C-alpha positions as CSV (number, residue, x, y, z in Angstrom):
1,X,120.4,90.9,114.3
2,X,120.2,87.8,116.5
3,X,116.9,87.3,118.6
4,X,116.1,85.0,121.1
5,X,113.0,85.0,120.9
6,X,113.1,83.6,117.0
7,X,111.1,80.7,117.6
8,X,108.4,83.1,118.9
9,X,108.0,84.6,115.2
10,X,104.8,86.6,114.9
11,X,103.0,85.7,111.1
12,X,102.1,89.1,112.1
13,X,106.1,90.4,111.7
14,X,106.3,93.4,110.9
15,X,108.6,97.1,111.8
16,X,106.3,99.6,114.1
17,X,107.0,103.1,114.3
18,X,109.7,104.6,112.9
19,X,111.4,101.5,112.7
20,X,110.4,100.5,116.8
21,X,108.6,96.6,117.1
22,X,104.9,96.5,117.6
23,X,104.4,95.2,120.4
24,X,102.3,91.9,119.7
25,X,105.4,90.9,117.6
26,X,106.5,88.1,119.4
27,X,103.3,87.0,119.0
28,X,101.5,84.6,116.8
29,X,98.4,85.8,114.3
30,X,94.9,84.8,112.5
31,X,95.7,86.9,109.0
32,X,92.3,87.7,107.7
33,X,90.9,89.0,103.4
34,X,87.6,91.4,103.7
35,X,86.0,92.0,100.7
36,X,88.0,94.5,99.8
37,X,90.8,92.3,99.2
38,X,92.8,94.4,101.8
39,X,94.8,91.8,104.6
40,X,94.3,92.6,107.9
41,X,96.7,90.7,110.7
42,X,95.6,89.9,114.2
43,X,97.4,89.3,117.0
44,X,95.9,85.8,119.6
45,X,96.2,85.7,122.6
46,X,96.3,82.6,124.1
47,X,98.0,82.3,127.4
48,X,99.5,83.7,130.2
49,X,103.6,83.0,127.7
50,X,101.6,85.9,125.9
51,X,102.0,88.5,127.7
52,X,105.0,87.8,128.5
53,X,105.9,87.3,124.9
54,X,104.0,91.1,125.3
55,X,106.7,92.4,128.2
56,X,109.6,91.1,126.1
57,X,108.1,93.3,122.6
58,X,107.9,97.1,125.1
59,X,111.3,96.1,127.2
60,X,113.6,96.4,123.6
61,X,111.3,99.1,123.0
62,X,112.8,100.3,125.8
63,X,116.3,99.5,124.8
64,X,116.2,101.3,121.5
65,X,114.8,104.2,123.0
66,X,117.9,104.6,125.8
67,X,120.5,102.9,123.0
68,X,118.8,106.7,121.0
69,X,118.9,108.8,123.8
70,X,122.6,107.8,125.6
71,X,124.3,108.6,121.7
72,X,122.2,111.5,121.7
73,X,123.5,112.8,125.3
74,X,127.6,111.3,124.4
75,X,126.9,113.3,120.7
76,X,125.6,116.5,121.9
77,X,128.1,116.6,125.4
78,X,131.0,115.8,122.4
79,X,129.9,118.5,120.6
80,X,129.6,120.8,123.6
81,X,133.4,119.5,124.8
82,X,134.4,120.6,121.1
83,X,133.3,124.4,121.2
84,X,134.0,125.2,124.8
85,X,137.2,126.1,123.6
86,X,139.0,125.7,126.8
87,X,136.8,127.9,129.0
88,X,137.3,125.1,132.5
89,X,133.4,125.4,133.7
90,X,132.2,124.7,130.3
91,X,134.1,122.0,129.8
92,X,133.2,120.6,133.0
93,X,129.2,120.4,132.1
94,X,130.4,118.8,128.7
95,X,132.2,115.4,130.5
96,X,129.4,115.2,132.8
97,X,126.5,115.5,130.2
98,X,129.2,112.5,128.3
99,X,129.1,111.0,131.6
């Protein structure tokens, strides 16, 4: 996938909940290991630019959620259209769901 912010690739790059990006996706991070061998990554906020990178990550998450919702509405509307059996009211409602 083409990524506009590749120059800001975080050293803590990982996927968040359900594959959505984390809010700190484009920030640089510091990786530390404690005595128990557990590795943790802490995002570094060092300038005003960091705020815009966080906003970019949040916008990306919102766009992914909107895309999933759009596909869901099209699928639900399509199923309603198929099961309307030619009834004008149900067909109209299904088409409005798709639109």
